């Protein structure tokens, strides 16, 4: 595991004050929010941007000629430009807004998959995947008669790259891989995976739902074919997802959903499609959500994704150190590169009971399978407890977690 321990280059205490949800008591205790891999809390400026949009600019986009419609369209376009910049995509034509990462992956599996994957072909995923990067591919494989295969992990939670190299064959049409595991924190070597896949003629979809929060992402440097993430983990609102895809791929893909906005012309004999990215955005979009996501990206970029990553690495190192010293506690997942997440089990205590007792102390963690049942099956455990970090977490939060674990052990152990 690589970690950095430098003091944060931003004022965490001042930043915490920007998050209203963090200011509350839970069961009479100050909230210690360590469930950021599930969703992050929202800074005031994101909430204000959404409210401001509804108070002043609310109108339907891309078609109105009145002032509000023009302002709403400009705000929607600006959000797309913010996402383009965050991913360093070449053009806003390559940025499709969706509801979440799950929808982005389903869009690719349906629109690209149905047109390009045939009987006898293979789709390669990994054991680390979230269900949303498994089930859409399973459905595709069932529809077309292809086979879904999964690359394994080693005992630390790193991908078995030798296995991956062996499993990518001329039959492999697409490799769908997480950039960072939500359950173990493992950062996967996507640059290398993309090179290997491209050499074999396979496409690559990267699920950046966790990574886009902790790491700088450059889709052009990665040479990713598809890169997806979800806005609510990046301090943005729920209901906003992103699909990046290279322009030529999107041009060649048939649409996903049909309806208003995605068309150029419609007759009863047939329809033609709007230009990118609108071809993939049927119906009235979540404009307020896009505005909120744009504000979240501006917020994150002002602090600096490298500074955020460094702070979270320090938190992770501290969490490993402190949790590693708790008797009867086993950390699950010690990958060479990991970020933001520490999963663990405690001898004799079910993670769910642990989570419930911690909640009474105001400590919010996640317990269960983390939407990664095949991973849990592979690890031979039913569930883990997971603490996950954001830019506003502190060493004191980790100390509070460890203290609450001690009380839970006294109660349940
Ligand atoms: C790695 C990963 N992929 C995909 C998702 C799905 O995100 P959403 O439910 O917002 O579509 C998550 C959410 O936990 C995730 O952690």
Short mmCIF file of C-alpha atoms and ligand atoms in Angstrom, two decimals:
data_model
loop_
_atom_site.label_atom_id
_atom_site.label_comp_id
_atom_site.label_asym_id
_atom_site.label_seq_id
_atom_site.Cartn_x
_atom_site.Cartn_y
_atom_site.Cartn_z
CA UNK A 1 0.00 0.00 0.00
CA UNK A 2 1.40 3.42 -0.89
CA UNK A 3 0.50 6.28 1.41
CA UNK A 4 1.46 9.89 1.86
CA UNK A 5 1.39 11.57 5.23
CA UNK A 6 2.00 15.26 4.50
CA UNK A 7 -0.23 17.74 6.36
CA UNK A 8 -3.17 18.80 4.19
CA UNK A 9 -2.54 21.86 2.04
CA UNK A 10 -6.04 23.09 2.86
CA UNK A 11 -7.82 24.00 6.07
CA UNK A 12 -9.97 20.96 6.84
CA UNK A 13 -11.70 22.63 9.80
CA UNK A 14 -12.73 25.61 7.68
CA UNK A 15 -13.91 23.31 4.90
CA UNK A 16 -16.00 21.20 7.27
CA UNK A 17 -17.97 24.32 8.13
CA UNK A 18 -19.03 24.45 4.47
CA UNK A 19 -20.97 21.18 4.84
CA UNK A 20 -24.26 21.76 6.70
CA UNK A 21 -25.00 18.03 7.11
CA UNK A 22 -21.78 17.57 9.09
CA UNK A 23 -22.89 20.06 11.73
CA UNK A 24 -25.55 17.85 13.28
CA UNK A 25 -25.78 15.61 16.31
CA UNK A 26 -26.84 11.99 15.74
CA UNK A 27 -28.30 10.25 18.79
CA UNK A 28 -26.95 13.21 20.77
CA UNK A 29 -23.36 12.77 19.48
CA UNK A 30 -21.50 14.85 16.86
CA UNK A 31 -21.84 13.12 13.50
CA UNK A 32 -18.70 11.29 12.34
CA UNK A 33 -19.51 10.63 8.71
CA UNK A 34 -17.41 7.78 7.31
CA UNK A 35 -19.73 6.50 4.58
CA UNK A 36 -18.35 8.63 1.76
CA UNK A 37 -17.88 5.76 -0.68
CA UNK A 38 -21.68 5.39 -0.60
CA UNK A 39 -22.32 9.10 -1.03
CA UNK A 40 -20.56 12.30 -0.01
CA UNK A 41 -22.13 15.23 1.83
CA UNK A 42 -22.72 18.43 -0.14
CA UNK A 43 -21.01 21.78 0.38
CA UNK A 44 -23.14 24.90 0.77
CA UNK A 45 -22.14 26.21 -2.67
CA UNK A 46 -23.52 23.09 -4.41
CA UNK A 47 -26.81 23.39 -2.52
CA UNK A 48 -26.88 27.13 -3.27
CA UNK A 49 -26.23 26.59 -7.00
CA UNK A 50 -29.19 24.21 -7.22
CA UNK A 51 -31.46 26.54 -5.25
CA UNK A 52 -30.29 29.52 -7.29
CA UNK A 53 -31.03 27.69 -10.53
CA UNK A 54 -34.59 26.93 -9.44
CA UNK A 55 -35.15 30.41 -8.03
CA UNK A 56 -33.96 32.29 -11.12
CA UNK A 57 -33.21 30.27 -14.25
CA UNK A 58 -35.55 27.28 -14.29
CA UNK A 59 -36.64 26.55 -17.86
CA UNK A 60 -36.43 23.71 -20.32
CA UNK A 61 -33.13 23.63 -22.19
CA UNK A 62 -32.02 23.50 -25.84
CA UNK A 63 -35.27 24.77 -27.33
CA UNK A 64 -36.53 27.97 -25.73
CA UNK A 65 -35.93 31.48 -27.07
CA UNK A 66 -36.83 33.38 -23.90
CA UNK A 67 -34.35 34.68 -21.35
CA UNK A 68 -34.82 31.92 -18.78
CA UNK A 69 -34.45 29.18 -21.40
CA UNK A 70 -31.26 30.80 -22.64
CA UNK A 71 -29.86 31.07 -19.12
CA UNK A 72 -30.82 27.48 -18.28
CA UNK A 73 -29.21 26.23 -21.50
CA UNK A 74 -26.06 28.22 -20.81
CA UNK A 75 -25.89 26.80 -17.26
CA UNK A 76 -26.39 23.26 -18.56
CA UNK A 77 -23.67 23.75 -21.20
CA UNK A 78 -21.31 25.22 -18.60
CA UNK A 79 -21.77 22.14 -16.40
CA UNK A 80 -20.85 19.92 -19.33
CA UNK A 81 -17.74 21.99 -19.92
CA UNK A 82 -16.83 21.61 -16.21
CA UNK A 83 -17.09 17.81 -16.54
CA UNK A 84 -15.06 17.87 -19.77
CA UNK A 85 -12.32 19.79 -17.97
CA UNK A 86 -12.40 17.47 -14.95
CA UNK A 87 -11.80 14.45 -17.19
CA UNK A 88 -9.64 16.32 -19.72
CA UNK A 89 -11.85 15.08 -22.55
CA UNK A 90 -11.21 16.59 -25.96
CA UNK A 91 -14.73 17.93 -26.50
CA UNK A 92 -18.06 18.40 -24.72
CA UNK A 93 -19.50 16.25 -27.54
CA UNK A 94 -17.91 13.35 -25.66
CA UNK A 95 -19.70 14.06 -22.36
CA UNK A 96 -23.15 12.50 -21.96
CA UNK A 97 -25.21 13.27 -18.88
CA UNK A 98 -27.06 10.33 -17.34
CA UNK A 99 -28.79 9.64 -14.02
CA UNK A 100 -25.82 7.86 -12.44
CA UNK A 101 -22.88 5.56 -13.19
CA UNK A 102 -25.25 2.61 -13.35
CA UNK A 103 -27.20 4.21 -16.19
CA UNK A 104 -23.97 5.15 -17.98
CA UNK A 105 -22.83 1.51 -17.95
CA UNK A 106 -26.26 0.27 -19.03
CA UNK A 107 -26.19 2.80 -21.89
CA UNK A 108 -22.90 1.37 -23.16
CA UNK A 109 -23.93 -2.27 -22.65
CA UNK A 110 -27.19 -1.65 -24.54
CA UNK A 111 -26.27 0.80 -27.28
CA UNK A 112 -22.66 -0.23 -27.97
CA UNK A 113 -22.96 -3.80 -26.70
CA UNK A 114 -26.01 -4.84 -28.72
CA UNK A 115 -24.40 -3.48 -31.89
CA UNK A 116 -20.93 -4.94 -31.36
CA UNK A 117 -21.00 -8.06 -29.18
CA UNK A 118 -22.03 -11.32 -30.82
CA UNK A 119 -22.58 -14.96 -29.91
CA UNK A 120 -19.29 -16.55 -28.90
CA UNK A 121 -17.69 -13.22 -27.92
CA UNK A 122 -16.49 -12.50 -24.39
CA UNK A 123 -16.92 -9.61 -21.99
CA UNK A 124 -14.25 -9.38 -19.32
CA UNK A 125 -14.89 -7.86 -15.89
CA UNK A 126 -13.00 -8.28 -12.62
CA UNK A 127 -13.80 -9.72 -9.21
CA UNK A 128 -13.55 -6.20 -7.78
CA UNK A 129 -16.57 -4.85 -9.66
CA UNK A 130 -19.62 -3.20 -8.17
CA UNK A 131 -22.86 -4.92 -9.26
CA UNK A 132 -23.51 -2.05 -11.64
CA UNK A 133 -20.42 -3.05 -13.63
CA UNK A 134 -21.46 -6.72 -13.69
CA UNK A 135 -25.21 -6.99 -14.20
CA UNK A 136 -25.53 -4.81 -17.36
CA UNK A 137 -22.85 -7.01 -19.00
CA UNK A 138 -24.57 -10.17 -17.79
CA UNK A 139 -27.81 -8.97 -19.39
CA UNK A 140 -25.92 -8.14 -22.61
CA UNK A 141 -24.30 -11.58 -22.68
CA UNK A 142 -27.70 -13.24 -22.16
CA UNK A 143 -29.22 -11.19 -25.00
CA UNK A 144 -26.53 -11.96 -27.57
CA UNK A 145 -25.13 -15.31 -26.42
CA UNK A 146 -21.75 -14.00 -25.30
CA UNK A 147 -19.81 -15.11 -22.20
CA UNK A 148 -19.00 -13.03 -19.14
CA UNK A 149 -15.63 -13.79 -17.55
CA UNK A 150 -14.02 -12.31 -14.44
CA UNK A 151 -10.35 -11.72 -13.63
CA UNK A 152 -9.42 -12.74 -10.09
CA UNK A 153 -7.57 -10.95 -7.28
CA UNK A 154 -4.72 -11.95 -5.01
CA UNK A 155 -4.83 -12.15 -1.21
CA UNK A 156 -4.13 -8.40 -0.87
CA UNK A 157 -6.99 -7.42 -3.15
CA UNK A 158 -4.85 -6.53 -6.17
CA UNK A 159 -5.94 -7.69 -9.62
CA UNK A 160 -4.08 -10.73 -10.95
CA UNK A 161 -2.53 -9.05 -13.95
CA UNK A 162 -1.03 -12.30 -15.28
CA UNK A 163 -4.53 -13.78 -15.30
CA UNK A 164 -5.88 -10.67 -17.01
CA UNK A 165 -3.26 -10.94 -19.76
CA UNK A 166 -4.18 -14.60 -20.29
CA UNK A 167 -7.92 -13.93 -20.30
CA UNK A 168 -7.84 -11.16 -22.92
CA UNK A 169 -8.07 -12.99 -26.23
CA UNK A 170 -9.33 -12.12 -29.73
CA UNK A 171 -12.79 -13.16 -28.45
CA UNK A 172 -12.75 -10.35 -25.85
CA UNK A 173 -14.88 -7.49 -27.13
CA UNK A 174 -14.75 -5.24 -24.07
CA UNK A 175 -13.01 -5.09 -20.70
CA UNK A 176 -15.13 -3.38 -18.03
CA UNK A 177 -12.97 -2.54 -15.02
CA UNK A 178 -13.24 -0.39 -11.94
CA UNK A 179 -10.59 2.31 -11.47
CA UNK A 180 -11.00 1.94 -7.71
CA UNK A 181 -12.83 -0.75 -5.75
CA UNK A 182 -15.59 0.61 -3.54
CA UNK A 183 -15.30 -2.40 -1.21
CA UNK A 184 -11.51 -2.70 -0.75
CA UNK A 185 -10.15 0.62 -2.01
CA UNK A 186 -7.83 -1.10 -4.52
CA UNK A 187 -6.70 1.23 -7.30
CA UNK A 188 -6.36 -0.82 -10.46
CA UNK A 189 -3.65 -0.24 -13.09
CA UNK A 190 -6.12 0.97 -15.71
CA UNK A 191 -3.39 2.51 -17.92
CA UNK A 192 -1.78 -0.90 -18.29
CA UNK A 193 -5.11 -2.70 -18.67
CA UNK A 194 -6.14 -0.34 -21.47
CA UNK A 195 -2.83 -0.94 -23.29
CA UNK A 196 -3.18 -4.73 -23.01
CA UNK A 197 -6.83 -4.64 -24.12
CA UNK A 198 -6.17 -2.33 -27.06
CA UNK A 199 -3.29 -4.52 -28.25
CA UNK A 200 -5.78 -7.40 -28.38
CA UNK A 201 -8.40 -5.25 -30.18
CA UNK A 202 -10.76 -4.99 -27.18
CA UNK A 203 -12.50 -1.85 -25.96
CA UNK A 204 -12.28 -0.70 -22.34
CA UNK A 205 -14.89 0.83 -20.06
CA UNK A 206 -13.49 2.26 -16.83
CA UNK A 207 -15.83 2.66 -13.86
CA UNK A 208 -14.48 5.78 -12.18
CA UNK A 209 -17.27 6.14 -9.61
CA UNK A 210 -14.80 6.01 -6.72
CA UNK A 211 -11.59 7.07 -8.45
CA UNK A 212 -12.89 10.36 -9.90
CA UNK A 213 -13.25 11.58 -6.29
CA UNK A 214 -9.72 10.81 -5.12
CA UNK A 215 -7.46 10.85 -8.19
CA UNK A 216 -6.83 13.12 -11.14
CA UNK A 217 -8.38 11.53 -14.24
CA UNK A 218 -7.19 12.23 -17.77
CA UNK A 219 -9.24 10.19 -20.22
CA UNK A 220 -7.00 11.17 -23.14
CA UNK A 221 -3.79 10.16 -21.39
CA UNK A 222 -5.49 6.91 -20.31
CA UNK A 223 -6.78 6.35 -23.86
CA UNK A 224 -10.04 5.08 -22.30
CA UNK A 225 -12.86 4.25 -24.70
CA UNK A 226 -15.53 4.79 -22.05
CA UNK A 227 -15.14 6.37 -18.60
CA UNK A 228 -18.12 6.67 -16.24
CA UNK A 229 -18.70 8.26 -12.87
CA UNK A 230 -21.54 9.32 -10.62
CA UNK A 231 -22.03 12.87 -9.34
CA UNK A 232 -23.21 12.24 -5.79
CA UNK A 233 -19.91 10.74 -4.63
CA UNK A 234 -18.10 13.83 -5.95
CA UNK A 235 -19.98 16.19 -3.58
CA UNK A 236 -22.63 16.77 -6.25
CA UNK A 237 -26.35 15.97 -6.20
CA UNK A 238 -27.92 12.55 -6.60
CA UNK A 239 -29.44 11.76 -9.97
CA UNK A 240 -26.48 12.96 -12.06
CA UNK A 241 -24.12 10.61 -13.82
CA UNK A 242 -21.55 11.00 -16.56
CA UNK A 243 -20.53 8.92 -19.53
CA UNK A 244 -17.39 9.92 -21.38
CA UNK A 245 -16.79 8.15 -24.68
CA UNK A 246 -14.55 8.96 -27.62
CA UNK A 247 -16.45 10.96 -30.21
CA UNK A 248 -16.00 8.41 -33.02
CA UNK A 249 -17.44 5.67 -30.81
CA UNK A 250 -20.48 7.75 -29.86
CA UNK A 251 -21.00 8.72 -33.51
CA UNK A 252 -21.07 5.06 -34.53
CA UNK A 253 -23.33 3.95 -31.67
CA UNK A 254 -27.10 3.75 -32.09
CA UNK A 255 -29.13 5.71 -29.52
CA UNK A 256 -30.00 4.26 -26.11
CA UNK A 257 -33.37 5.83 -25.24
CA UNK A 258 -35.71 7.44 -27.78
CA UNK A 259 -37.78 10.59 -27.34
CA UNK A 260 -37.54 14.35 -27.38
CA UNK A 261 -34.20 16.17 -27.69
CA UNK A 262 -32.29 13.15 -29.02
CA UNK A 263 -33.76 13.49 -32.52
CA UNK A 264 -33.04 15.71 -35.48
CA UNK A 265 -36.15 14.82 -37.52
CA UNK A 266 -39.13 12.57 -36.85
CA UNK A 267 -41.62 11.12 -39.35
CA UNK A 268 -43.77 8.01 -39.03
CA UNK A 269 -41.42 6.36 -41.49
CA UNK A 270 -38.35 6.94 -39.37
CA UNK A 271 -36.26 9.42 -37.37
CA UNK A 272 -32.77 10.86 -37.53
CA UNK A 273 -30.59 11.61 -34.55
CA UNK A 274 -29.48 14.86 -32.99
CA UNK A 275 -25.80 15.75 -32.85
CA UNK A 276 -23.61 14.61 -29.96
CA UNK A 277 -24.03 14.45 -27.08
CA UNK A 278 -27.80 15.12 -27.36
CA UNK A 279 -28.34 11.90 -29.31
CA UNK A 280 -27.88 10.10 -25.98
CA UNK A 281 -29.93 12.47 -23.80
CA UNK A 282 -33.59 11.71 -24.46
CA UNK A 283 -36.22 13.83 -22.71
CA UNK A 284 -35.94 16.74 -20.31
CA UNK A 285 -32.59 16.48 -18.55
CA UNK A 286 -31.77 17.06 -14.89
CA UNK A 287 -30.57 20.62 -15.45
CA UNK A 288 -30.47 21.50 -11.75
CA UNK A 289 -28.47 18.33 -11.16
CA UNK A 290 -26.00 19.28 -13.86
CA UNK A 291 -25.65 22.77 -12.38
CA UNK A 292 -25.03 21.19 -8.97
CA UNK A 293 -22.44 18.83 -10.41
CA UNK A 294 -20.71 21.74 -12.15
CA UNK A 295 -20.57 23.59 -8.80
CA UNK A 296 -19.19 20.46 -7.09
CA UNK A 297 -16.43 20.13 -9.69
CA UNK A 298 -15.54 23.82 -9.28
CA UNK A 299 -15.37 23.28 -5.50
CA UNK A 300 -13.14 20.20 -5.80
CA UNK A 301 -10.84 21.80 -8.35
CA UNK A 302 -10.42 24.92 -6.22
CA UNK A 303 -9.09 22.74 -3.39
CA UNK A 304 -7.17 20.58 -5.86
CA UNK A 305 -7.70 16.88 -6.49
CA UNK A 306 -4.02 16.18 -5.69
CA UNK A 307 -4.34 17.94 -2.32
CA UNK A 308 -7.56 16.03 -1.59
CA UNK A 309 -5.92 12.74 -2.57
CA UNK A 310 -2.91 13.45 -0.34
CA UNK A 311 -5.12 14.28 2.65
CA UNK A 312 -7.19 11.12 2.14
CA UNK A 313 -4.02 9.03 1.83
CA UNK A 314 -2.90 10.36 5.20
CA UNK A 315 -6.31 9.46 6.65
CA UNK A 316 -6.06 5.98 5.17
CA UNK A 317 -2.57 5.44 6.59
CA UNK A 318 -3.79 6.55 10.03
CA UNK A 319 -6.86 4.30 9.77
CA UNK A 320 -4.70 1.28 8.85
CA UNK A 321 -2.38 2.01 11.74
CA UNK A 322 -5.10 2.54 14.37
CA UNK A 323 -7.47 -0.20 13.18
CA UNK A 324 -4.59 -2.63 12.75
CA UNK A 325 -3.92 -2.30 16.49
CA UNK A 326 -7.51 -3.16 17.53
CA UNK A 327 -7.57 -6.70 18.91
CA UNK A 328 -9.72 -9.13 16.94
CA UNK A 329 -10.00 -6.73 13.99
CA UNK A 330 -8.87 -7.80 10.53
CA UNK A 331 -8.44 -5.36 7.68
CA UNK A 332 -9.77 -6.76 4.40
CA UNK A 333 -7.86 -5.38 1.42
CA UNK A 334 -4.25 -4.21 1.61
CA UNK A 335 -3.62 -3.53 -2.07
CA UNK A 336 -0.34 -1.91 -3.11
CA UNK A 337 -2.26 1.15 -4.27
CA UNK A 338 -5.47 1.96 -2.52
CA UNK A 339 -7.51 5.06 -1.69
CA UNK A 340 -10.29 6.29 0.48
CA UNK A 341 -11.61 3.01 1.88
CA UNK A 342 -10.82 0.63 4.72
CA UNK A 343 -12.89 -2.56 5.03
CA UNK A 344 -12.64 -4.75 8.10
CA UNK A 345 -14.24 -7.53 10.09
CA UNK A 346 -14.24 -8.03 13.87
CA UNK A 347 -13.99 -11.49 15.33
CA UNK A 348 -17.31 -12.75 16.71
CA UNK A 349 -19.30 -9.64 15.71
CA UNK A 350 -21.45 -9.39 12.60
CA UNK A 351 -20.65 -6.21 10.66
CA UNK A 352 -24.31 -5.24 10.69
CA UNK A 353 -24.45 -5.32 14.50
CA UNK A 354 -21.23 -3.33 14.58
CA UNK A 355 -22.67 -0.68 12.27
CA UNK A 356 -25.83 -0.41 14.36
CA UNK A 357 -23.90 0.05 17.62
CA UNK A 358 -21.51 2.57 16.02
CA UNK A 359 -24.49 4.58 14.82
CA UNK A 360 -25.57 5.03 18.46
CA UNK A 361 -22.21 6.79 18.92
CA UNK A 362 -22.87 9.04 15.91
CA UNK A 363 -20.35 7.14 13.77
CA UNK A 364 -21.73 6.39 10.29
CA UNK A 365 -20.02 3.53 8.47
CA UNK A 366 -21.26 1.07 5.85
CA UNK A 367 -21.76 -2.62 6.51
CA UNK A 368 -22.70 -5.46 4.17
CA UNK A 369 -21.61 -6.63 0.75
CA UNK A 370 -21.12 -3.13 -0.70
CA UNK A 371 -22.94 -4.18 -3.91
CA UNK A 372 -20.03 -6.54 -4.56
CA UNK A 373 -21.37 -10.00 -3.78
CA UNK A 374 -18.99 -11.88 -6.13
CA UNK A 375 -16.08 -10.16 -4.36
CA UNK A 376 -17.39 -11.17 -0.93
CA UNK A 377 -17.89 -14.74 -2.22
CA UNK A 378 -14.31 -14.76 -3.50
CA UNK A 379 -13.02 -13.50 -0.13
CA UNK A 380 -15.14 -16.13 1.64
CA UNK A 381 -16.84 -13.61 3.93
CA UNK A 382 -20.50 -12.61 4.06
CA UNK A 383 -19.87 -8.91 4.68
CA UNK A 384 -17.46 -6.28 5.93
CA UNK A 385 -17.65 -3.03 7.84
CA UNK A 386 -16.30 -0.17 5.74
CA UNK A 387 -15.08 3.28 6.71
CA UNK A 388 -14.53 5.59 3.75
CA UNK A 389 -13.03 9.04 3.68
CA UNK A 390 -13.68 12.40 2.10
CA UNK A 391 -11.83 15.71 2.04
CA UNK A 392 -13.61 16.83 5.24
CA UNK A 393 -12.61 13.87 7.41
CA UNK A 394 -9.99 14.27 10.13
CA UNK A 395 -7.69 12.16 12.27
CA UNK A 396 -10.19 12.83 15.10
CA UNK A 397 -12.88 11.04 13.05
CA UNK A 398 -10.65 7.97 12.93
CA UNK A 399 -9.98 8.21 16.65
CA UNK A 400 -13.76 8.44 17.21
CA UNK A 401 -14.24 5.32 15.06
CA UNK A 402 -11.64 3.38 17.04
CA UNK A 403 -13.13 4.49 20.37
CA UNK A 404 -16.62 3.48 19.20
CA UNK A 405 -15.26 0.08 18.09
CA UNK A 406 -13.90 -0.43 21.60
CA UNK A 407 -17.33 0.30 23.09
CA UNK A 408 -18.98 -2.00 20.53
CA UNK A 409 -16.61 -4.82 21.45
CA UNK A 410 -17.43 -4.36 25.15
CA UNK A 411 -21.12 -4.55 24.30
CA UNK A 412 -21.16 -7.27 21.63
CA UNK A 413 -17.92 -9.18 21.92
C1 LIG B 1 -17.30 1.48 -7.99
C2 LIG B 1 -18.75 1.85 -8.14
N1 LIG B 1 -19.34 1.70 -9.33
C3 LIG B 1 -20.60 2.04 -9.53
C4 LIG B 1 -21.39 2.53 -8.51
C5 LIG B 1 -22.81 2.87 -8.79
O1 LIG B 1 -23.08 4.22 -8.58
P1 LIG B 1 -24.57 4.74 -8.79
O2 LIG B 1 -25.43 3.92 -7.85
O3 LIG B 1 -24.55 6.17 -8.42
O4 LIG B 1 -24.92 4.48 -10.20
C6 LIG B 1 -20.84 2.67 -7.23
C7 LIG B 1 -21.66 3.13 -6.10
O5 LIG B 1 -21.43 2.75 -4.96
C8 LIG B 1 -19.47 2.33 -7.05
O6 LIG B 1 -18.88 2.47 -5.87
#
